[in-house]
Every structure is written in C-alpha cells, then in structure tokens.
Coordinates of C-alpha atoms in Angstrom, one line a residue:
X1 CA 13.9 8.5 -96.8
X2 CA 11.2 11.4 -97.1
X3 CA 11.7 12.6 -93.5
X4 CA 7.8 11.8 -92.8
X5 CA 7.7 9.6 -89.5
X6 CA 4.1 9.9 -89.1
X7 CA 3.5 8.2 -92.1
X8 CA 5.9 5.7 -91.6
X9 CA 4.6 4.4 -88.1
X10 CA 0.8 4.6 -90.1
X11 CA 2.3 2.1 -92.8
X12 CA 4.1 -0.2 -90.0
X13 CA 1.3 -0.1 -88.0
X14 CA -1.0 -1.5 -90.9
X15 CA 1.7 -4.2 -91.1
X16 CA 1.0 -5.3 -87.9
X17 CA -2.7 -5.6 -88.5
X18 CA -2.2 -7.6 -91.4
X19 CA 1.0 -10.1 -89.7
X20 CA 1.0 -9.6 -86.1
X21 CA 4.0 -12.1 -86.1
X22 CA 6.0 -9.3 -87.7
X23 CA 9.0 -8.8 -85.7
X24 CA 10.5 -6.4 -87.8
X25 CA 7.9 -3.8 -87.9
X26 CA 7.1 -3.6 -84.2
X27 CA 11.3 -3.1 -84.0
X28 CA 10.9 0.0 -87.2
X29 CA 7.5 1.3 -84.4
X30 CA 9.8 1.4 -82.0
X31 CA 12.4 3.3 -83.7
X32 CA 10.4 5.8 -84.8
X33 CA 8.9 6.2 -81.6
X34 CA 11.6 6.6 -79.5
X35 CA 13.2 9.4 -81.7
X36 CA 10.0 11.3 -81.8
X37 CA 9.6 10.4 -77.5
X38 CA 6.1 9.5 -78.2
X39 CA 6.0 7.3 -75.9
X40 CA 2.0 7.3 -75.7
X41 CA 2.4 6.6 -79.4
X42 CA 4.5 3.5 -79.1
X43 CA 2.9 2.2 -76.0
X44 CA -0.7 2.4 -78.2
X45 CA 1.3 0.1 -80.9
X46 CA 2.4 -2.0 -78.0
X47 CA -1.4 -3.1 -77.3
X48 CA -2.3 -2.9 -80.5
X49 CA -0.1 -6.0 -81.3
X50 CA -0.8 -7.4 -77.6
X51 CA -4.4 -7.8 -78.7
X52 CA -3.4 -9.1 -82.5
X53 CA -1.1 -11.9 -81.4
X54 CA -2.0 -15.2 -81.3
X55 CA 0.4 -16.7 -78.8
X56 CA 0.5 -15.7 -75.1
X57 CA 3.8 -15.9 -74.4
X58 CA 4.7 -12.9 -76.9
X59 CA 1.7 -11.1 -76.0
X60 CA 2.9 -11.3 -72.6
X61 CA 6.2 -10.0 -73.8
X62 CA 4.9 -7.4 -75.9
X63 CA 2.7 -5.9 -72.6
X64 CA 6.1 -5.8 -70.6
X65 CA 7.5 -3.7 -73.3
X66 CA 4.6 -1.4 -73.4
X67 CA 4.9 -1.3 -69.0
X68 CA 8.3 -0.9 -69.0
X69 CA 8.0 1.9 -70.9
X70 CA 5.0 3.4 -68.8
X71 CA 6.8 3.3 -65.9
X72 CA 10.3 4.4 -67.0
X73 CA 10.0 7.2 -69.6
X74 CA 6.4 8.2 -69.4
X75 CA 7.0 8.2 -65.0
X76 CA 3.2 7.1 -65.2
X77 CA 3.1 4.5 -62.1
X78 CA -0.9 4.1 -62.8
X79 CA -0.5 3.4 -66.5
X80 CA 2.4 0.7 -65.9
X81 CA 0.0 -0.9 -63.4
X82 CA -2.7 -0.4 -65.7
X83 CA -0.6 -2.6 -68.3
X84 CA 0.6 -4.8 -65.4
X85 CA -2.3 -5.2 -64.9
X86 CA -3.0 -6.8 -68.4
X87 CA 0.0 -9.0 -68.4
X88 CA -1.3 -10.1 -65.0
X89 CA -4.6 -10.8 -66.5
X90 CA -2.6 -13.3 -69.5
X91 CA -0.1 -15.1 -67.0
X92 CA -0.6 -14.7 -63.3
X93 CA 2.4 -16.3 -62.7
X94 CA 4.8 -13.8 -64.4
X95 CA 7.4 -12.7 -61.6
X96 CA 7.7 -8.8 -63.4
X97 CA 4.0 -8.3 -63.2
X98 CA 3.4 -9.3 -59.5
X99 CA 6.6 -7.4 -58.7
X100 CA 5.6 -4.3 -60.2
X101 CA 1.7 -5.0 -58.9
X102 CA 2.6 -5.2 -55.6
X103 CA 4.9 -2.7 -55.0
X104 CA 2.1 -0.6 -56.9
X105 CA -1.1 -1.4 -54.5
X106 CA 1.5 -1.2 -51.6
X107 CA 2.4 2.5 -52.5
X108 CA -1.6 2.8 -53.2
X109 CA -3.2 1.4 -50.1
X110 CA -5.2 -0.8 -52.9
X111 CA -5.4 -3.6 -49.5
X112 CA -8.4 -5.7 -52.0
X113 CA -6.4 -5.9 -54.8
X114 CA -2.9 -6.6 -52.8
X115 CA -4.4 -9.3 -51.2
X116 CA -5.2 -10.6 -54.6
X117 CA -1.8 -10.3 -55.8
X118 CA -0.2 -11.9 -52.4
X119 CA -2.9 -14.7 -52.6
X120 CA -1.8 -15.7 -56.4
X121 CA 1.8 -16.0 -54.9
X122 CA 0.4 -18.5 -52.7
X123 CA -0.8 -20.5 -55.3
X124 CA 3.0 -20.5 -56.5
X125 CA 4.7 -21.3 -53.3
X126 CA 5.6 -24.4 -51.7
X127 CA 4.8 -24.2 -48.7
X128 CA 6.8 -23.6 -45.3
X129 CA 8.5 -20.5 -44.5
X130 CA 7.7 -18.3 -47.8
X131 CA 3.6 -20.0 -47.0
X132 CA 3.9 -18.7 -43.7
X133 CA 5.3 -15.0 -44.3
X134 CA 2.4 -14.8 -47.5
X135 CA -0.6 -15.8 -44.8
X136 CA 1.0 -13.7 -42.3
X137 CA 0.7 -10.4 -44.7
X138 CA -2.5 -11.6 -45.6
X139 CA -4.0 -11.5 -42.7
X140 CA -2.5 -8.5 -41.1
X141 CA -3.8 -6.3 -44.2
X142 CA -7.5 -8.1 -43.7
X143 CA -7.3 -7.1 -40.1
X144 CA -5.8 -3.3 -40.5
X145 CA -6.5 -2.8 -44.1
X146 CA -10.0 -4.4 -44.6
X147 CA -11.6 -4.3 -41.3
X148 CA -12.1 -8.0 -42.3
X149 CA -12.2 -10.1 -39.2
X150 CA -13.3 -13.3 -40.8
X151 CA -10.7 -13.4 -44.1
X152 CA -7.5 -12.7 -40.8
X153 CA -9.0 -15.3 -39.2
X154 CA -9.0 -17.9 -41.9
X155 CA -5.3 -16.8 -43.0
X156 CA -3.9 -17.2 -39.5
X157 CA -5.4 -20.9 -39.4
X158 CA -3.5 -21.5 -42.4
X159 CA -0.6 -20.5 -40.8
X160 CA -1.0 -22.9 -37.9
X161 CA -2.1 -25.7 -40.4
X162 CA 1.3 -25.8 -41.2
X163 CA 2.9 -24.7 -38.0
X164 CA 0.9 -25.5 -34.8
X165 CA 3.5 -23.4 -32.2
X166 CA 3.5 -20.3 -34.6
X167 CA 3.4 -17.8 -31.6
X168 CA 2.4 -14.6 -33.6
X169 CA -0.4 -16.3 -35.1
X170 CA -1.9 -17.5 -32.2
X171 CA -1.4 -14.2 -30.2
X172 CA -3.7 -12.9 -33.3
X173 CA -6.1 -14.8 -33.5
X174 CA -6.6 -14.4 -29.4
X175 CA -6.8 -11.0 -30.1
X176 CA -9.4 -11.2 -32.8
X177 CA -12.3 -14.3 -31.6
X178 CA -12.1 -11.9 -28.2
X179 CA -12.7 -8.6 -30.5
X180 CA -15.6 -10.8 -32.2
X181 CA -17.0 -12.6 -29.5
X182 CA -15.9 -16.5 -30.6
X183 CA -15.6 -17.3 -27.0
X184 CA -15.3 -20.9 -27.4
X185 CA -12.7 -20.4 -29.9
X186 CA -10.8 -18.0 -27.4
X187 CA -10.6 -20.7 -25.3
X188 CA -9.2 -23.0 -27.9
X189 CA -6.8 -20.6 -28.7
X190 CA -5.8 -19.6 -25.3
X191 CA -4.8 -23.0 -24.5
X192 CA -2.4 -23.3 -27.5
X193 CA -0.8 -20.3 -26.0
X194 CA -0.4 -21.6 -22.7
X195 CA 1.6 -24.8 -24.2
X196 CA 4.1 -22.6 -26.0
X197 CA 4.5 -19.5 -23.6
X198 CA 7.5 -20.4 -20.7
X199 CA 7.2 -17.1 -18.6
X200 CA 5.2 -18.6 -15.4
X201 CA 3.2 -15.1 -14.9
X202 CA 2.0 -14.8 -18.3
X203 CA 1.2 -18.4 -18.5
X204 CA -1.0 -17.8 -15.1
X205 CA -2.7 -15.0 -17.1
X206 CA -3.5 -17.1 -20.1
X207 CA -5.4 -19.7 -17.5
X208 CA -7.1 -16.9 -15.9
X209 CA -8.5 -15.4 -19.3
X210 CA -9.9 -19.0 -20.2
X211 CA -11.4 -19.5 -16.7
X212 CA -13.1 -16.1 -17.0
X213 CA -14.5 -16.1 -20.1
X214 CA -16.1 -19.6 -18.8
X215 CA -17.4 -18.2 -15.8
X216 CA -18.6 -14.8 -17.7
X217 CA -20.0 -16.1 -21.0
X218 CA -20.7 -19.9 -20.7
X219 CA -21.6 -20.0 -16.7
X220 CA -19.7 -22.9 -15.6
X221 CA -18.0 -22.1 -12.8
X222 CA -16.6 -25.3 -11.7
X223 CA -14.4 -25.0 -15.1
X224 CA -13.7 -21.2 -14.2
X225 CA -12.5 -22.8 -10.8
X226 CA -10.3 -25.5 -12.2
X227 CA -8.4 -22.7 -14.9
X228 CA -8.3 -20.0 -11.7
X229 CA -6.8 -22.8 -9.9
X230 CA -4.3 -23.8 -12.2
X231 CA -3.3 -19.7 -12.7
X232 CA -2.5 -19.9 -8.9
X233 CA -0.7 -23.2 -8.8
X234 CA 1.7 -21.4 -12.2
X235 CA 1.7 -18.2 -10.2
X236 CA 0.8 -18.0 -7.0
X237 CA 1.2 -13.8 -7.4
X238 CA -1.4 -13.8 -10.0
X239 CA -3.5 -11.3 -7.8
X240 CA -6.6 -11.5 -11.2
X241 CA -7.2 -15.4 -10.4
X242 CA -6.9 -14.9 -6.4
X243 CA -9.9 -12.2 -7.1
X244 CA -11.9 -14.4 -9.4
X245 CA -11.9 -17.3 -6.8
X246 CA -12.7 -15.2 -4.3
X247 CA -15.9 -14.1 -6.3
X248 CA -17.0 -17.4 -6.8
X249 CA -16.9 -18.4 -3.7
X250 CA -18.3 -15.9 -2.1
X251 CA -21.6 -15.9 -4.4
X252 CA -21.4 -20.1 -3.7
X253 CA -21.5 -19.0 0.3
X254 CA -17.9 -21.1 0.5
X255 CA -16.9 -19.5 3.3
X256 CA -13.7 -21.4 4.1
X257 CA -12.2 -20.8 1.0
X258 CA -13.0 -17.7 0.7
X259 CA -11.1 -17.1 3.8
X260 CA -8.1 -18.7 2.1
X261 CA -8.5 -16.4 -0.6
X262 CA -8.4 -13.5 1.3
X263 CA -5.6 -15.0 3.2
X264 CA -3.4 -15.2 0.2
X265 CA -4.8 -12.0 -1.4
X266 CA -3.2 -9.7 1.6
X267 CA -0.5 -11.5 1.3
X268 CA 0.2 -10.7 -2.3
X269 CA -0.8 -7.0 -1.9
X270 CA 1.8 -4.1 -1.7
X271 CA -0.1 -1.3 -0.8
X272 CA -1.4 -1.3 3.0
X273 CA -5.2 0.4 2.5
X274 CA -5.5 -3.3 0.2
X275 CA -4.1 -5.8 2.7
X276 CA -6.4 -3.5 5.2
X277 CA -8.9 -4.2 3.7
X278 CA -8.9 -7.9 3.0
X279 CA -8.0 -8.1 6.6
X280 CA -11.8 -6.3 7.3
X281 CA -13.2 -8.8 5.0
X282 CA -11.8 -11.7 6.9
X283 CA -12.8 -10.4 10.0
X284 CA -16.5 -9.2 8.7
X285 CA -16.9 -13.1 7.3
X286 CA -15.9 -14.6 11.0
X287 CA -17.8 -12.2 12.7
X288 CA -21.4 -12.3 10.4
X289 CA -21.1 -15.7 8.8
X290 CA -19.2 -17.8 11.3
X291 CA -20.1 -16.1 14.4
X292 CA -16.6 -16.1 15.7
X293 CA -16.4 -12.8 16.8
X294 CA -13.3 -12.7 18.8
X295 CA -11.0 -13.9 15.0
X296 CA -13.3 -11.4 13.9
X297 CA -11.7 -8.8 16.0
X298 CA -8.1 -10.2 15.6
X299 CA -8.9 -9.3 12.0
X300 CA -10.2 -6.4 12.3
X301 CA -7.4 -5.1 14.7
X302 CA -4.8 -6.5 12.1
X303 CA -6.3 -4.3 9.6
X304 CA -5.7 -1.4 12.0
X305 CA -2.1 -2.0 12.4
X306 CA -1.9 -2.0 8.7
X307 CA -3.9 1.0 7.9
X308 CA -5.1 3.2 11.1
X309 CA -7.6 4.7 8.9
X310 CA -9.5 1.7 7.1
X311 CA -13.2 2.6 7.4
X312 CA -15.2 -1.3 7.5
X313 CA -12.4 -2.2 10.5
X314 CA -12.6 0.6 12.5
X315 CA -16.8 0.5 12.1
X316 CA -16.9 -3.3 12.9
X317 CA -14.8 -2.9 16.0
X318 CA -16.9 -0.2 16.9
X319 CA -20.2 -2.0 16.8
X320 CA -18.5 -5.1 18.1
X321 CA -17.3 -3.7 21.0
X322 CA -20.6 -1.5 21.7
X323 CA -22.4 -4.7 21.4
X324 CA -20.2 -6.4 23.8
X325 CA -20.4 -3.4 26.4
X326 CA -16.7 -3.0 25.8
X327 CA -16.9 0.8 26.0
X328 CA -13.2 1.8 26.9
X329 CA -12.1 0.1 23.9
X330 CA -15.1 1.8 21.5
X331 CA -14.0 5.1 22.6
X332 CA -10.6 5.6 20.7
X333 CA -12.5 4.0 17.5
X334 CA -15.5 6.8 18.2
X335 CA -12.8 9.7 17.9
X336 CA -11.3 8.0 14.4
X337 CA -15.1 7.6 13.2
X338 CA -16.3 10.5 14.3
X339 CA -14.1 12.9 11.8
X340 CA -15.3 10.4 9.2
X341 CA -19.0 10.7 9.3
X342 CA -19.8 14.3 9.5
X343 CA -18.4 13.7 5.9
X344 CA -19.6 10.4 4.4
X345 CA -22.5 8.2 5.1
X346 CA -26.1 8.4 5.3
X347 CA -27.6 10.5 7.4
X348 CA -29.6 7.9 9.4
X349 CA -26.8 6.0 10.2
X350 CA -24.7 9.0 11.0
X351 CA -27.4 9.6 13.3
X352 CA -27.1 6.5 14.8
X353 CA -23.4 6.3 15.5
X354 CA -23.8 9.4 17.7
X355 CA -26.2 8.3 19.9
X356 CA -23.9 5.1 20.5
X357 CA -21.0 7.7 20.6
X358 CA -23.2 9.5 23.1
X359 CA -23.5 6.3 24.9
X360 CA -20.0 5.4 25.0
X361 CA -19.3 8.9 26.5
X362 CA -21.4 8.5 29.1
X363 CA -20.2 5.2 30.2
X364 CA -16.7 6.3 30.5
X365 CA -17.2 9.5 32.4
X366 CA -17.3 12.3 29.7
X367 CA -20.8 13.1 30.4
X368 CA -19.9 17.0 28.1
X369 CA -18.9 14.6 24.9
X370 CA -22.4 12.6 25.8
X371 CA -24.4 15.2 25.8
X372 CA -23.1 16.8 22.5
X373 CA -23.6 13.6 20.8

C-alpha cells in the first residue's frame, strides 16, 4: 500500500527464513520482483529458500525456477548452468537439468564434465540402442575431446558387450590399440572385423594387418604366413600379402616359393618397370641360387620385353653372357648400359664394365669402341 517494494521483498524474505514452506511469500517475492526486473534479486530469493527447505523435491523445484529465470530473462547461459548445476547436484536424474547441462558443456567444449552428464544418463537407460548411442558419444569425446585413449577404449567394449557385430566400434577400437601399441589386442580386434566385413579385398587387408603385426611385433612368422595366406586365398590381388610372403621367404632361403610369389606378384602388377622387375628377380634367384642360368636368362629377357630399360636385367644378361663368351649377344646390352653408367653406379664397378665393354668390342670386330673403353 506505501509504494515501498524494497521493503516489502525485505519483510517476505524474513518470512521465508522463519517458514520456508511458505508458498505464499515466495509467490508475493516473485511479484515484486518481476515488476521491478530484478531478476538477480529474485533469483538470490530463489536459493535462499533452495537452501531453507527441508524437502528435495521442492528444493529441486525452487532451483528450476531460479534457472529458468537465468537463462530466459537474465540471457546468462553460465548462471542457469551454474543453477543447473545445483539441481543436478540434489537429483541427478531430473530430465530439465541434464537437458540444459548438456546442451551447456556442448556449446562450452566442457568434454570432462559432458562426459559426466552423458555417463549419469547411462545409469538411467535400459540398455540397447539408447546404451549404445550414450557409449558411442562417450567414447568419441574421450578420444577427440580428452586425448583419453584408455576411458574410449573401455566405452567401445561396452558397446560390443551388448552388441558383438557393432561395426563402428570395432573399426575404433582398431584404430586406437594400433595408435597405442596393444598389438595383441589389435589382433583380437582385427579378427572380429574380418567376421562381419563382406567386401573380399578389405577382408584380405584385415588378414594381412593381423599377419603383420605378428611377424613385426611378436616374431612368429609361421602365424604371419598362415594370415598372408589366407589374404591371398580372400584376394588373390592383394599385392601387400604377395609382398609380405615374399619377404619371409626370402629371409627363410625358400626359394621355391619365393619364385611363386614373384610369379603371382608380376602378374598382379599394372605398371611394366614393376612386372620388370619381378621378372629380374626371378631370373637373378635361378641364376645365383639355383644355378639354372638358362630360366635365368628366359627371365631376364622377359623383363626386357616388358621394360627395355630395367637396369638388374639388362646387367645380369650382360654378365651372363660375358661369362658364357656369348659376346654378339652382350654387345646390344653394352650400348643400353653404357648411357647408364657414366651416370649411376660406383666408380669401380663402372670401371669394370668398360673393360668387359672393351672386351666385347674387341671380340666382335670394333677394335675403335675397344680401345675407347
């Protein structure tokens, strides 16, 4: 009646302390305070009574109140979460308050505190689908957010706890034991991907990443075998595997199959300076480790039909034929080498293919081209 607000919102206020029950003078606060927009003012009564009340289920109502008005008529998005925040603190489970904190740590980049949030929303699910969707935010903002390896891990093994086949999860956590070094658990991992991917050449990948990482980090290269093995047998195009058991055969002095690596290596190539060069290999493994030097030179020469330029075949066939006497067929090979070496090679064994050039001059007549060798 006086026209004195101030006073008014004092003497309500003191009825509050005395009967924080007393619906009727939070109501009169929030008259006054709304026709004088003091909004700070009525939000302070707000947790004043919040922190009076006995009961949690009105001091949870009473600190929705004071957020709501935070967030729509002060436009203060830290003070609602601030009061959020509170509620949060009084009943977890209250839909409004993880709504609003959520969208609020989202908007913030506060990754700890989302998580937080996201994992309390676990705790309320189910299970299934909504489970799955949770674990999968989860762990992509421990991976991207957090820099938290371990905690992305641990939330994509949920997921397949509850379903085995889940693709996405399984491509993560691939992704993250190679990034961290859990070999053995890449393997694992790999192996469930294998069962649920259908396309032939990425399943042939899949075996060749297991059978590498067992010949690279655990040495066991008759299991590296078996998974390079069973890339080929998905895909027989899977060039990576065809490599890798060419390695290991090679260092195990296998020479037969490495020859049938080779063999289906230049098969597989496109390019003609690769399938040349497989084609030298072949013929350099006949010709130094089974001493069969005329497949040796059918080799070599099939590497010259592919590539006229391929450096280990035209320098075998050189040698071989030199060492045979054969020196009307080293002389065309001594022109290709010859604009070769005055570029690359070292300079003793430059040296040493012209005085066999020199030779092979002689021999066939051009006693000019001998003697400038």
């Amino acid at each position: 009646y006086l026209g004195q607000p101030g006073e008014a919102a004092a003497s309500y206020l003191r009825v509050l302390e005395l009967d924080p029950e007393a619906d009727t003078a939070q109501t009169a606060l929030e008259r006054i305070f709304s026709a004088q927009s003091d909004w700070p003012g009525l939000i302070g009564a707000y947790e004043r009574r919040a922190e009076l009340v006995r009961d949690d289920t009105k001091r949870v109502e009473i600190l929705r109140r004071a957020a709501r008005v935070a967030a729509a008529k002060l436009k203060d998005a830290v003070e609602a979460a601030r009061l959020y925040q509170r509620l949060h603190s009084v009943d977890p489970t209250d839909s409004e308050g993880l709504d609003a904190l959520e969208r609020h740590y989202e908007r913030t980049r506060d990754w700890e505190k989302l998580v937080g949030i996201l994992t309390t929303r676990l705790s309320l699910t189910a299970g299934g689908d909504e489970a799955i969707a949770l674990y999968l935010r989860i762990a992509q903002m421990c991976e991207e957010g957090l820099r938290d390896a371990d905690r992305a891990i641990e939330s994509y093994r949920k997921i397949l706890d509850i379903a085995p086949s889940h693709k996405e999860a399984i491509e993560a956590l691939g992704r993250l034991y190679e990034g961290t070094e859990r070999w053995a658990e890449l393997v694992e991992v790999t192996r469930r991907q294998i069962r649920i991917v259908n396309d032939r050449a990425q399943k042939a990948i899949l075996y060749f990443k297991c059978g590498s990482v067992m010949e690279s980090k655990f040495a066991k290269e008759d299991d590296a075998i078996r998974y390079y093995d069973a890339a080929i047998k998905t895909s027989p195009s899977c060039l990576p595997a065809v490599h890798g058991l060419r390695d290991l055969y090679l260092r195990k002095e296998d020479w037969p199959r490495v020859i049938q690596t080779l063999e289906l290596e230049a098969k597989l190539w496109t390019e003609d300076k690769e399938r040349a060069g497989d084609f030298a290999h072949l013929g350099q493994i006949y010709g130094d480790k089974l001493g069969d030097q005329d497949r040796a030179i059918q080799y070599y020469e099939s590497a010259l039909t592919v590539d006229r330029e391929c450096l280990p075949a035209n320098r075998a066939l050189f040698e071989l034929y030199f060492a045979r006497g054969e020196h009307q067929r080293a002389l065309p090979i001594a022109v290709i080498l010859t604009q070769k070496v005055t570029r690359e090679g070292d300079p003793v064994e430059r040296s040493e293919f012209y005085r066999k050039r020199a030779v092979v001059a002689e021999k066939t007549g051009d006693l000019r081209a001998a003697a400038e060798s």
